[in-house]
Coordinates of C-alpha atoms in Angstrom, one line a residue:
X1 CA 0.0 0.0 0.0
X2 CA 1.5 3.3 -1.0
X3 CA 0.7 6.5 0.9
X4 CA 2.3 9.6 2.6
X5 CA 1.4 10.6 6.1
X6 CA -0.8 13.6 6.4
X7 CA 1.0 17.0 7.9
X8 CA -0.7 19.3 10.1
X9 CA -0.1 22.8 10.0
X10 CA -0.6 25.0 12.6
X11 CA -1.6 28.6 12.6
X12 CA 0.4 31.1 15.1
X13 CA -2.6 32.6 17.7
X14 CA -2.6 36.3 17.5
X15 CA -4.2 37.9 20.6
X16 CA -4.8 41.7 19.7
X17 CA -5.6 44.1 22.6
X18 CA -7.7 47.1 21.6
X19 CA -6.9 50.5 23.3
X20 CA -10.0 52.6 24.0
X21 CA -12.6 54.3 27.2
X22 CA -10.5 53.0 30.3
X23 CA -7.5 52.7 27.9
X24 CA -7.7 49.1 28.0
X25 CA -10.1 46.2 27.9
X26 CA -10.3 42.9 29.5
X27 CA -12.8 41.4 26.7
X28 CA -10.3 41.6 23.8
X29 CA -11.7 38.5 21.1
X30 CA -9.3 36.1 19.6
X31 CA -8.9 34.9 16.6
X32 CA -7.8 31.4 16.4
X33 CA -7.3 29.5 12.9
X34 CA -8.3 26.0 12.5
X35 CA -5.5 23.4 11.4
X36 CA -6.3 22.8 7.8
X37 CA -6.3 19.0 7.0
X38 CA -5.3 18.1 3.1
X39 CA -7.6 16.2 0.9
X40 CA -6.8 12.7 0.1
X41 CA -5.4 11.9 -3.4
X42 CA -5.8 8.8 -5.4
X43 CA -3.8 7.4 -8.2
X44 CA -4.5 5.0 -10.3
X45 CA -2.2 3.3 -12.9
X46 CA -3.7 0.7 -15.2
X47 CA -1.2 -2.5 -16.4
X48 CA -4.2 -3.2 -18.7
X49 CA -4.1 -1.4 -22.1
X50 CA -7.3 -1.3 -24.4
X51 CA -8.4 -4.5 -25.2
X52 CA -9.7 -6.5 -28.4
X53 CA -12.2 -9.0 -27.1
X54 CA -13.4 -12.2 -29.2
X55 CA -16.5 -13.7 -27.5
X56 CA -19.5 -16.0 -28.8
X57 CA -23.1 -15.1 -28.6
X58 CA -24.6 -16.1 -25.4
X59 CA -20.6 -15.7 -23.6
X60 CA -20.8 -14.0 -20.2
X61 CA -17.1 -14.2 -20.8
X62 CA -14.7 -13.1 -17.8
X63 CA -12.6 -10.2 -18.2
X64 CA -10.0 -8.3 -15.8
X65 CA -8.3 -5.8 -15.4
X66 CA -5.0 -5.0 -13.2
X67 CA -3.2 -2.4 -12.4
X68 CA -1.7 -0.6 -9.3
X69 CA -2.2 2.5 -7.1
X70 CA -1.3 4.7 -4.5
X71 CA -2.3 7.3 -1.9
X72 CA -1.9 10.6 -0.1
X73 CA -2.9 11.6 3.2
X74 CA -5.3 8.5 3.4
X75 CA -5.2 8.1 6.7
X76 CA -7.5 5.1 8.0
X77 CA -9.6 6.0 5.2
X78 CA -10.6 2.7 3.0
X79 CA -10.3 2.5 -1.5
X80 CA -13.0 0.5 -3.4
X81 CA -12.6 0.6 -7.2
X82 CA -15.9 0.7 -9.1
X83 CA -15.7 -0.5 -13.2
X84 CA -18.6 1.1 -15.0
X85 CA -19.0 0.5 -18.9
X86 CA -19.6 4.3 -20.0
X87 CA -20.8 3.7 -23.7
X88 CA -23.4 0.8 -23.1
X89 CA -23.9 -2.5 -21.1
X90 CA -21.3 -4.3 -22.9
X91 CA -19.5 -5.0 -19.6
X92 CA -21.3 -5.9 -15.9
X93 CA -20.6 -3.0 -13.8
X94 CA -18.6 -3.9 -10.4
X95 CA -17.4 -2.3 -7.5
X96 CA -14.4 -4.2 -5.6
X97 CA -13.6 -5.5 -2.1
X98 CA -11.2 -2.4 -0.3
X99 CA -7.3 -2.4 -1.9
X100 CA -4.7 -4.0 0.4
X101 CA -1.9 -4.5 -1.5
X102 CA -0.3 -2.0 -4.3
X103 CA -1.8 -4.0 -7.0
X104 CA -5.2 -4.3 -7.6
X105 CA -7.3 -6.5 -10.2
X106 CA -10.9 -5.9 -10.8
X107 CA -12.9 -8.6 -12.7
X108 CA -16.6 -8.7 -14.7
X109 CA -17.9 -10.1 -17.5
X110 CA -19.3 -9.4 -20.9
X111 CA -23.4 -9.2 -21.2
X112 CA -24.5 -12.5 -22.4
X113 CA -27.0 -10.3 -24.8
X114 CA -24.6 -8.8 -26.5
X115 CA -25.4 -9.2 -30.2
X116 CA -23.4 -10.6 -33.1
X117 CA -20.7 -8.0 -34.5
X118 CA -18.2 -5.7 -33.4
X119 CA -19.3 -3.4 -30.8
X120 CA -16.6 -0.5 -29.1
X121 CA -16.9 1.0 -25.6
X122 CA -15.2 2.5 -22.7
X123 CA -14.8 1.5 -19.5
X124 CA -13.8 3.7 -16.9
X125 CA -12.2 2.9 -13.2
X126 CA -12.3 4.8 -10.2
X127 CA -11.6 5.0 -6.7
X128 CA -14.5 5.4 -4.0
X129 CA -14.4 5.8 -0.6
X130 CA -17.5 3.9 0.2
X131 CA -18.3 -0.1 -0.7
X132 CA -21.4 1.3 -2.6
X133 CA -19.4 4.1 -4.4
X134 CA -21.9 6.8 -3.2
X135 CA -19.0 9.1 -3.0
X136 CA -15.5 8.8 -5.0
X137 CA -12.4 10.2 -5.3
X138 CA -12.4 12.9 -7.9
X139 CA -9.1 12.6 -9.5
X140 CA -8.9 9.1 -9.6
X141 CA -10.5 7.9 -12.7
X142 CA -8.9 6.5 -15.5
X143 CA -10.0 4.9 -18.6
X144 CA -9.9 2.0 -21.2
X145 CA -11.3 1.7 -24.8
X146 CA -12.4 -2.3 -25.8
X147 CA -13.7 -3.6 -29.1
X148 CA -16.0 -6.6 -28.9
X149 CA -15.9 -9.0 -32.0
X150 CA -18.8 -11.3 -30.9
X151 CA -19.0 -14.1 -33.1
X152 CA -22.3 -16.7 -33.8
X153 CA -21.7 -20.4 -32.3
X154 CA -21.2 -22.9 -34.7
X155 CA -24.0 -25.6 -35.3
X156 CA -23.0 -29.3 -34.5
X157 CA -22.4 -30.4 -38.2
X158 CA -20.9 -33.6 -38.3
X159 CA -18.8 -36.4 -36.7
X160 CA -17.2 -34.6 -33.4
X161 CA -19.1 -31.0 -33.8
X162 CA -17.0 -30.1 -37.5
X163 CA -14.8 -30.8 -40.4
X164 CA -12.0 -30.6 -37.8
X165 CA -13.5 -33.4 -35.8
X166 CA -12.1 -31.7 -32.7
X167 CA -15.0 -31.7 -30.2
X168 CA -14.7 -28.3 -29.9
X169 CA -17.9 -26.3 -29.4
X170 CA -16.7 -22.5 -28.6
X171 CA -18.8 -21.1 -25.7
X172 CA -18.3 -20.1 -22.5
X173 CA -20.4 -22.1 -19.8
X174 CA -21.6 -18.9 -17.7
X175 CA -23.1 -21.6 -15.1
X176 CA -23.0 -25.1 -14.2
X177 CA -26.8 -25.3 -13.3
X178 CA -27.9 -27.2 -15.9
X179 CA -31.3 -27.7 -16.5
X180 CA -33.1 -30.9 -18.3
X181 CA -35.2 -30.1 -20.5
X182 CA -37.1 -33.6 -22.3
X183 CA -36.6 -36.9 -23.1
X184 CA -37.4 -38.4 -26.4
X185 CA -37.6 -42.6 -27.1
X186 CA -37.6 -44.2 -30.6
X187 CA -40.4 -46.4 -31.5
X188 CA -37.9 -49.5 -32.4
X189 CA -38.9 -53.8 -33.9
X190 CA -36.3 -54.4 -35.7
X191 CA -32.4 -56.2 -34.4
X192 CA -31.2 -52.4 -33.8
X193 CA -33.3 -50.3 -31.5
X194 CA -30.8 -47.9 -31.2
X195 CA -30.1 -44.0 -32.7
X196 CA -26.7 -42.7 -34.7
X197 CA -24.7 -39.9 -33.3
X198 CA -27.0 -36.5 -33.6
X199 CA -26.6 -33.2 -35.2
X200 CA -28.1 -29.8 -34.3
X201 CA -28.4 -26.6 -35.1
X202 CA -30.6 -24.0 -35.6
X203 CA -33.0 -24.8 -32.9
X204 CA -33.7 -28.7 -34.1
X205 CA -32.0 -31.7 -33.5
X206 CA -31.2 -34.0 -36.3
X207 CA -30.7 -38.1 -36.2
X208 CA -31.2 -41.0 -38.0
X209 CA -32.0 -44.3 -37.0
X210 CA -29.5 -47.4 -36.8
X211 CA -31.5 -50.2 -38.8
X212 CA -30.1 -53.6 -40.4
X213 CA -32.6 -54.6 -43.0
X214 CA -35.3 -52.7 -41.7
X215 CA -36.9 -49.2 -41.6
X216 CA -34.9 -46.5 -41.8
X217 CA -35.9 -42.7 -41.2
X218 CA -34.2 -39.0 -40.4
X219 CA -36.5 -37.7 -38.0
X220 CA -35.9 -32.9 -37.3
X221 CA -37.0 -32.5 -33.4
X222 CA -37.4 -28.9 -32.0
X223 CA -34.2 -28.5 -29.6
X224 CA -36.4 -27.7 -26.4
X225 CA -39.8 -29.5 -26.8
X226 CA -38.7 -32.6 -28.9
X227 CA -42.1 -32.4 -30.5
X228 CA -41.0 -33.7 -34.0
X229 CA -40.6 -31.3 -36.6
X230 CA -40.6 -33.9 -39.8
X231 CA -39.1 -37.3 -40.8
X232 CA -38.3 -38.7 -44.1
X233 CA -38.5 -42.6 -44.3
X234 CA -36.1 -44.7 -46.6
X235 CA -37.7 -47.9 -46.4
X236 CA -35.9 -50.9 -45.6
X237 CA -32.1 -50.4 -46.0
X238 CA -29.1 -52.6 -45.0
X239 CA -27.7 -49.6 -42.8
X240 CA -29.0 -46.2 -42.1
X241 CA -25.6 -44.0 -41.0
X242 CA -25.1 -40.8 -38.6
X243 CA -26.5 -37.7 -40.3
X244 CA -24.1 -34.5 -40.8
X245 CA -25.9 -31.0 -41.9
X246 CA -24.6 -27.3 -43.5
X247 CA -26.7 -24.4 -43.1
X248 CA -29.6 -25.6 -45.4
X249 CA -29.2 -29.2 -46.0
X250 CA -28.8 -32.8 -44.3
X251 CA -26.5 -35.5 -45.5
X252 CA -26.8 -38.7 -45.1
X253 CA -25.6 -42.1 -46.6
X254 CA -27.4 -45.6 -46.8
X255 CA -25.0 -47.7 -47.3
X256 CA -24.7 -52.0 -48.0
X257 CA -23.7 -53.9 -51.2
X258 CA -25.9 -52.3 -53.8
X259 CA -27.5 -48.8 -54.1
X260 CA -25.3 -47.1 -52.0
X261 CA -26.2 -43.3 -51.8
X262 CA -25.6 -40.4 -49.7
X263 CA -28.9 -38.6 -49.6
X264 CA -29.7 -34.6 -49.2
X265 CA -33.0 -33.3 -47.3
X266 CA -33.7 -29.5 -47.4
X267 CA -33.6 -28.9 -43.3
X268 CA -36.2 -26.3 -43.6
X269 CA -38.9 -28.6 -45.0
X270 CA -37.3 -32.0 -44.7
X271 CA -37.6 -32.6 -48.6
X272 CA -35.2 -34.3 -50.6
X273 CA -33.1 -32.6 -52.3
X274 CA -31.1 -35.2 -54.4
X275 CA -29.7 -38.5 -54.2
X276 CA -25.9 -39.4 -55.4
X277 CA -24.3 -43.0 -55.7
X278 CA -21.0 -44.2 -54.3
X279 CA -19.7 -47.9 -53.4
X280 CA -19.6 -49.9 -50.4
X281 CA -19.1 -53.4 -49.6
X282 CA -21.4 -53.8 -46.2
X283 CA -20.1 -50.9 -45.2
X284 CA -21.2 -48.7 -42.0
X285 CA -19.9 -45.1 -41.4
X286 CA -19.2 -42.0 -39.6
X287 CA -21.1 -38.6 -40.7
X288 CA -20.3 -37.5 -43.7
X289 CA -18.0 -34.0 -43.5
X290 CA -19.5 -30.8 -45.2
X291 CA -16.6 -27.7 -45.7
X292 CA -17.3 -25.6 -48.1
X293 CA -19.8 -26.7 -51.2
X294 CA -18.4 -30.2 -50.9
X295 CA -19.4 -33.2 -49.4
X296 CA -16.9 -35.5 -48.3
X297 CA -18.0 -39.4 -47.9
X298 CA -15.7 -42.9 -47.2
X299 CA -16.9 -45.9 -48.6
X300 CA -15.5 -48.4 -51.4
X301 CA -15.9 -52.1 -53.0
X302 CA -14.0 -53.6 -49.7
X303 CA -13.0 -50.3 -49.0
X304 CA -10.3 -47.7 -49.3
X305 CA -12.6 -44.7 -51.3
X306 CA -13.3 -41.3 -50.3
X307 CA -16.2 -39.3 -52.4
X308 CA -16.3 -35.5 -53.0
X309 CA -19.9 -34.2 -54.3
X310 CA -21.5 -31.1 -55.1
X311 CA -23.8 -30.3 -51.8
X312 CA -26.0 -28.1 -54.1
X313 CA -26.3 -30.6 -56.5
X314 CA -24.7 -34.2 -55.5
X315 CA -22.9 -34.0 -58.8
X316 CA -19.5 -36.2 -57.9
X317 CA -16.8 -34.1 -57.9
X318 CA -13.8 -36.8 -57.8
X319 CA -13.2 -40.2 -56.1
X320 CA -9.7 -41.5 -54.3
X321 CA -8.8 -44.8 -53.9
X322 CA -5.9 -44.1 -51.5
X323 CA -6.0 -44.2 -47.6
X324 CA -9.4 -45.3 -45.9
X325 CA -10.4 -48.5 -44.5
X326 CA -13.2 -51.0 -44.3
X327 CA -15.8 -48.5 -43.1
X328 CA -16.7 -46.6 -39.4
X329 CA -14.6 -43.7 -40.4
X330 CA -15.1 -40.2 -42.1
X331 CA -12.6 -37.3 -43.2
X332 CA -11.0 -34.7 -41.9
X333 CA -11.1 -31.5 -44.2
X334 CA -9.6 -28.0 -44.4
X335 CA -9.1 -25.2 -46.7
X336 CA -6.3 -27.5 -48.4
X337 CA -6.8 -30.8 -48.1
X338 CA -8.2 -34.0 -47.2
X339 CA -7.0 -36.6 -44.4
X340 CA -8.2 -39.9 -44.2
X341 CA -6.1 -42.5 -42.3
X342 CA -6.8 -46.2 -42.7
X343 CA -5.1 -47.7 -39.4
X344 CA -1.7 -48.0 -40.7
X345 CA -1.5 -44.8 -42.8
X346 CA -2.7 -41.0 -42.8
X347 CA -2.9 -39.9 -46.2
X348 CA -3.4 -36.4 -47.6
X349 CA -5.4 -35.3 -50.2
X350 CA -5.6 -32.4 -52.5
X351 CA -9.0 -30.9 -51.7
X352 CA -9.9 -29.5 -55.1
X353 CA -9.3 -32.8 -57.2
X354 CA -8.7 -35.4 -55.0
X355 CA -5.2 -36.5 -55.6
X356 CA -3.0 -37.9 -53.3
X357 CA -0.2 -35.5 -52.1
X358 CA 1.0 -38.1 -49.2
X359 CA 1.4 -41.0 -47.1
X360 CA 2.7 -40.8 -44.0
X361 CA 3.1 -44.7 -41.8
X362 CA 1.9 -45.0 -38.4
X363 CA 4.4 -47.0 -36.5
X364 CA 1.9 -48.4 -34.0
X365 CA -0.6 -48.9 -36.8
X366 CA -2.8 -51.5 -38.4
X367 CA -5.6 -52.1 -41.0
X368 CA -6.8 -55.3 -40.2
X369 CA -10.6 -53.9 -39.2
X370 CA -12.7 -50.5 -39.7
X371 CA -10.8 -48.2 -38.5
X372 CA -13.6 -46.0 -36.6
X373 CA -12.8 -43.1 -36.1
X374 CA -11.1 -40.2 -38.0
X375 CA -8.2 -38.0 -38.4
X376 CA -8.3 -34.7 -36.0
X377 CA -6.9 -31.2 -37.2
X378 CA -4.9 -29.7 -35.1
X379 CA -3.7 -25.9 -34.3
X380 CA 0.2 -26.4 -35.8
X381 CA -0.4 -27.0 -39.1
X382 CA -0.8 -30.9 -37.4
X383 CA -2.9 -34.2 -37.6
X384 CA -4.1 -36.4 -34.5
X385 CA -5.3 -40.2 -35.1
X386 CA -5.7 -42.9 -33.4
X387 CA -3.6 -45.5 -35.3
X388 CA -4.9 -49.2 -36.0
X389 CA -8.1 -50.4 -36.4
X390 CA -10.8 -51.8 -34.7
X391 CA -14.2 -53.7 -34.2
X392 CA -17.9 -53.4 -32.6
X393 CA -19.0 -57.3 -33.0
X394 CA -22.1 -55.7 -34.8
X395 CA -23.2 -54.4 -38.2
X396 CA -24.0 -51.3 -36.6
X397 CA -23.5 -47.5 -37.2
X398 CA -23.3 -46.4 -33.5
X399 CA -22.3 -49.4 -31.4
X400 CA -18.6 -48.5 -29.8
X401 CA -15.7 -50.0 -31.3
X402 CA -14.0 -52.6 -29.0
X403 CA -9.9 -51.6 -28.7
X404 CA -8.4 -48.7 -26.9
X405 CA -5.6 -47.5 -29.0
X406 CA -2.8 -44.5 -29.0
X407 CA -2.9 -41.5 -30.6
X408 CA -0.5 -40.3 -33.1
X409 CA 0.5 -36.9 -34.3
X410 CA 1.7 -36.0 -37.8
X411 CA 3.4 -33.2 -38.9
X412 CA 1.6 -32.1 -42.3
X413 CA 4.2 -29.3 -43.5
X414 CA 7.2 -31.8 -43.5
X415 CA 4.9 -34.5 -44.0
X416 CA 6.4 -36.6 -41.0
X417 CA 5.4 -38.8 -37.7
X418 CA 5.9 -37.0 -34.5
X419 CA 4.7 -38.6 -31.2
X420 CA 2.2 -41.2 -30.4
X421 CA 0.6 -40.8 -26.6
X422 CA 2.4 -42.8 -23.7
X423 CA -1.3 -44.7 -23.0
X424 CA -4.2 -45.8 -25.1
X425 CA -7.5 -44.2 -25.3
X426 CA -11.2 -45.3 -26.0
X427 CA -13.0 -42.2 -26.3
X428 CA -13.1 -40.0 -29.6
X429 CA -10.8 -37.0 -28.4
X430 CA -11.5 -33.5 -27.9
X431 CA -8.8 -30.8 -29.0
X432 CA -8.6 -26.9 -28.0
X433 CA -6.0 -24.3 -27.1
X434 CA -3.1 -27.3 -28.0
X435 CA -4.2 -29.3 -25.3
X436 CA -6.0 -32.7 -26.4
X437 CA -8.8 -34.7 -23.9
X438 CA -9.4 -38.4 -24.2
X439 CA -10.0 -40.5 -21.8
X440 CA -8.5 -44.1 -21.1
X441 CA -9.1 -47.4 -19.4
X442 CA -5.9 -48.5 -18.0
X443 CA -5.8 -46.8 -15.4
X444 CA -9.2 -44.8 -15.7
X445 CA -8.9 -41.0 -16.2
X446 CA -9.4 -38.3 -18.6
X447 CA -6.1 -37.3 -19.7
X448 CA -5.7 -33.8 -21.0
X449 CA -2.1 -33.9 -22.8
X450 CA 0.1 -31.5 -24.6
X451 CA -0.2 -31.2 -28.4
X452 CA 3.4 -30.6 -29.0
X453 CA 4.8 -33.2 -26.7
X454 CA 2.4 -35.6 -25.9
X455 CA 3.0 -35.7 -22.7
X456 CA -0.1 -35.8 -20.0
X457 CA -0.4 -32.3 -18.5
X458 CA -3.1 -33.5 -15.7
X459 CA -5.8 -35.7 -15.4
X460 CA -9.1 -35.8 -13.7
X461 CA -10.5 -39.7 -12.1
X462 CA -14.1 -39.9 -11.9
X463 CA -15.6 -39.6 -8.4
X464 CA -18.2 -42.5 -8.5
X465 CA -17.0 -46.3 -7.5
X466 CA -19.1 -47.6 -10.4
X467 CA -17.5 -45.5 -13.1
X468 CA -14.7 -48.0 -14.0
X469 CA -14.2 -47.0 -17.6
X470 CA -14.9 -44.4 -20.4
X471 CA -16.9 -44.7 -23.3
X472 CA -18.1 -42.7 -26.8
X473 CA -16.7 -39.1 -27.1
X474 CA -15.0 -35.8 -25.3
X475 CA -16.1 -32.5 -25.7
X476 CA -14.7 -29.8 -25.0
X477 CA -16.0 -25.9 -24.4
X478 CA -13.9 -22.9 -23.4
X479 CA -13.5 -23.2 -19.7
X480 CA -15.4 -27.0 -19.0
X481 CA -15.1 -30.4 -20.6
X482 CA -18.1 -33.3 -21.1
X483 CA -16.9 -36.7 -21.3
X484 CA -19.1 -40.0 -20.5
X485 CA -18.1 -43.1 -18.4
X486 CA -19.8 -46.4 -18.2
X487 CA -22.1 -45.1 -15.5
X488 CA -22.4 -40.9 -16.1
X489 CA -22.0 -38.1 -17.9
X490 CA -20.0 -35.7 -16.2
X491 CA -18.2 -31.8 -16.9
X492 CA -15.1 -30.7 -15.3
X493 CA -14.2 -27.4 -14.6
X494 CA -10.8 -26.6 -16.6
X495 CA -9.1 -24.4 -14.2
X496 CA -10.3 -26.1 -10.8
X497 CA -10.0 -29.5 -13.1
X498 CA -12.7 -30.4 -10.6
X499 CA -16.5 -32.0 -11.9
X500 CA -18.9 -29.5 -11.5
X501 CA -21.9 -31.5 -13.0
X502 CA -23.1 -35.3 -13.7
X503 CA -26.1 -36.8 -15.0
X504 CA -26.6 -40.7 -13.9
X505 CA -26.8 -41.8 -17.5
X506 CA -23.5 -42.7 -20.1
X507 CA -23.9 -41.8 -23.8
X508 CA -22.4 -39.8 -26.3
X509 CA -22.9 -35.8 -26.4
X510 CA -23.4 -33.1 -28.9
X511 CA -23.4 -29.4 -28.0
X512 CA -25.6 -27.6 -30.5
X513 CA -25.5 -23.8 -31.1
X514 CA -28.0 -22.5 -28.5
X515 CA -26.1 -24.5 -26.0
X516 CA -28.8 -27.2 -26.0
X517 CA -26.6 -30.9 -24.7
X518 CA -28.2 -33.9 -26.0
X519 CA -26.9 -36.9 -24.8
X520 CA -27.6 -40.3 -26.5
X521 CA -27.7 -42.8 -23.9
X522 CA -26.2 -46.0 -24.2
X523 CA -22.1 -46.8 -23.4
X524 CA -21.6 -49.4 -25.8
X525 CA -24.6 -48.8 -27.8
X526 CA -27.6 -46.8 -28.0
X527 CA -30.8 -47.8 -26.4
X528 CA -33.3 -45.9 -28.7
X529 CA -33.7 -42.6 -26.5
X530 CA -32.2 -38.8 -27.0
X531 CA -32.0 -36.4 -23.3
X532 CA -31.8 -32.5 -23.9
X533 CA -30.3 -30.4 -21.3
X534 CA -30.2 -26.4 -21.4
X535 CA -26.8 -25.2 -20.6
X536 CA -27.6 -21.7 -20.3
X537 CA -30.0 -22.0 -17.2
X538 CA -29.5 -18.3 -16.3

């Protein structure tokens, strides 16, 4: 705490005597001056500069700001700081707990309402002397100019939330009281009962039903009623895979020996749109991947093809026969190119035409089954896979694949094998901020592990005795992370790295846009029935 002690001056008492009548009085009045005590000064110097702030809709995003101060003639006087946003209620105004030490930070948080777009304010900062900031010290203030580029969430388009496959949904979790909202159950005779992996956006849910030889339908529910919206019915068909979506259509593939076709249903009206052929050979698969106007399918006579189509008009835009497996996978895209990875392999495709531009071995690798899964993008010009294959027992598009395996990272620039993790992994990994999440079975934890290294940075063991392993996928938000176990669902805090909420039912997640969670329950496969939970319970 910085401040000078206050000096008192003192006034010299003048006693004047008056001469007059008697020549002199005894009554004479004195004239004594008051010590005059100086005014308190504040200072305040800001460490914080203006800001540039990048935000999501919905975020009640924190934000600080630090600096230090000090004091004259304070006395026993006390310092609150109050943080008002002068322009408009960008920012939640604040006032602080009294200043001890010479350095101060004062925190808040962006309104949740602010609208898509770039939005600039000031804020300003000063000093009060009360803790409701009734009155302040005048010379104290000091101000800070922020721009707010506030960006719209991304829908939940595919395989692991986007072309990336990352399991990254961008928002900032403003609360952990979650609130359930319905529960929906399909009407099910056939072997499978269960549902593929959903997609959502836009206020509906999308999924598809997991059939073999029976009948097969997309069905659109309304994100926070699940009344159904529409369905479209294929008849019976040999498989019925997981569903992916762009902003006005739904993909999806049927897939078996004959009349293999990835289909596209207007989301608006859920009309088809068109219908386009590829091969398969009893294949199932992953969600097809959207980026751009392409569509981006696996599949092949015994394997080994990826598709590009039109996804305005399912015209086929080029076929490779290098680099995917039996079936359960999808591809990874980017501006560039495409990744597929077979097991033993990734390859690397030229996105405009198809060709192949590399191979790059997986030492730990194998392609002796479907590979499920798929190549993950990563933030250093990088690719994450699991390498080998493996197997579900069942002719099924959402029943869990059987082996944990390692993941391997590939450098894409030199076109080179890096690292492969120190422990196998069953879940389908999350990825942000060069920090991948996956959890493994031996021993049980959700490992969050450096990008560059590989090497486990912490990890978080499930609280319950009867979680004893982890199952289906990991996602991942900007301060919390979702991942289910045999037993629940659960999301842990990333700075305490503590659980802050479970639901007592396993099952694979999606995070749509309006922060609707839907959770497919079922650890090993789906039982039929869809759960939606609001995530912004303000």
């Amino acid at each position: 705490m910085k401040y000078t002690s206050p000096l008192y001056l003192f006034s010299t008492i003048i006693v004047l005597s008056a001469c007059g009548g008697n020549g002199g009085s005894d009554n004479s009045n004195d004239n004594v001056i008051s010590p005059t005590v100086p005014e308190t000064q504040v200072s305040l110097q800001l460490t914080t500069t203006d800001l540039q702030i990048n935000s999501h809709e919905g975020d009640a995003l924190p934000v600080s700001f630090n600096g230090t101060w000090s004091a004259s003639h304070l006395g026993d006087k006390s310092i609150y700081l109050q943080l008002k946003d002068e322009t408009d209620n960008y920012l939640r105004s604040v006032i602080s707990e009294p200043l001890q030490a010479e350095n101060f930070s004062i925190s808040t948080s962006i309104n949740s309402n602010l609208q898509i777009g770039k939005h600039t304010s000031q804020v300003s900062i000063i000093a009060c002397k009360d803790s409701n900031c009734e009155d302040t010290y005048t010379t104290s203030e000091v101000a800070v100019n922020i721009q707010f580029n506030v960006k719209a969430v991304p829908e939940w388009q595919t395989h692991q939330a986007n072309s990336s496959h990352n399991g990254y949904v961008p928002i900032w979790l403003n609360n952990y009281n979650f609130k359930k909202l319905w529960e929906w159950q399909r009407s099910a005779s056939g072997v499978l009962a269960g549902i593929n992996s959903p997609v959502a956006g836009n206020g509906e849910v999308y999924l598809s039903t997991d059939v073999y030889f029976d009948e097969a339908a997309v069905i659109a529910l309304d994100e926070r009623t699940g009344e159904e919206r529409w369905r479209v019915s294929f008849g019976s068909v040999p498989s019925l895979n997981p569903p992916a979506i762009n902003k006005e259509s739904l993909f999806v593939a049927t897939s078996g020996h004959e009349h293999t076709k990835i289909w596209a249903i207007d989301r608006a009206e859920g009309k088809l749109k068109f219908q386009s052929s590829f091969s398969s050979q009893w294949g199932n698969y992953l969600a097809p991947t959207v980026y751009g106007e392409h569509i981006y399918q696996t599949g092949g006579y015994y394997g080994g093809h990826t598709y590009a189509f039109s996804n305005e008009s399912g015209i086929s835009l080029w076929s490779q026969s290098q680099g995917t497996t039996w079936g359960m996978d999808t591809a990874a895209v980017n501006e560039q190119h495409v990744y597929v990875h077979n097991g033993a392999e990734l390859s690397i495709l030229e996105r405009s035409n198809g060709q192949l531009i590399s191979k790059i071995t997986d030492p730990f690798g194998n392609s002796d089954y479907d590979y499920h899964g798929s190549p993950v993008i990563g933030s250093k010009n990088n690719v994450l896979a699991f390498s080998g294959g493996s197997y579900s027992g069942r002719a099924s598009s959402n029943a869990e694949h059987a082996d944990d395996r390692v993941i391997s990272n590939f450098d894409i620039e030199n076109q080179q094998y890096l690292w492969s993790s120190s422990f196998a992994y069953k879940t389908f990994f999350a990825h942000s901020n060069g920090v991948i999440y996956a959890g493994k079975n031996d021993p049980v934890a959700l490992d969050a592990i450096d990008e560059v290294t590989g090497k486990v940075l912490w990890s978080w063991v499930p609280p319950a005795t009867e979680d004893t392993s982890f199952h289906r996928n990991v996602v991942v938000t900007k301060n919390a992370v979702f991942v289910s176990t045999n037993a629940n669902v659960y999301a842990i805090d990333l700075e305490s790295k503590e659980s802050v909420w479970s639901y007592n039912e396993p099952g694979t997640i999606t995070i749509s846009d309006n922060r609707i969670l839907f959770l497919a329950p079922g650890f090993v496969e789906s039982d039929g029935s869809l759960i939606a939970f609001d995530l912004d319970n303000l």
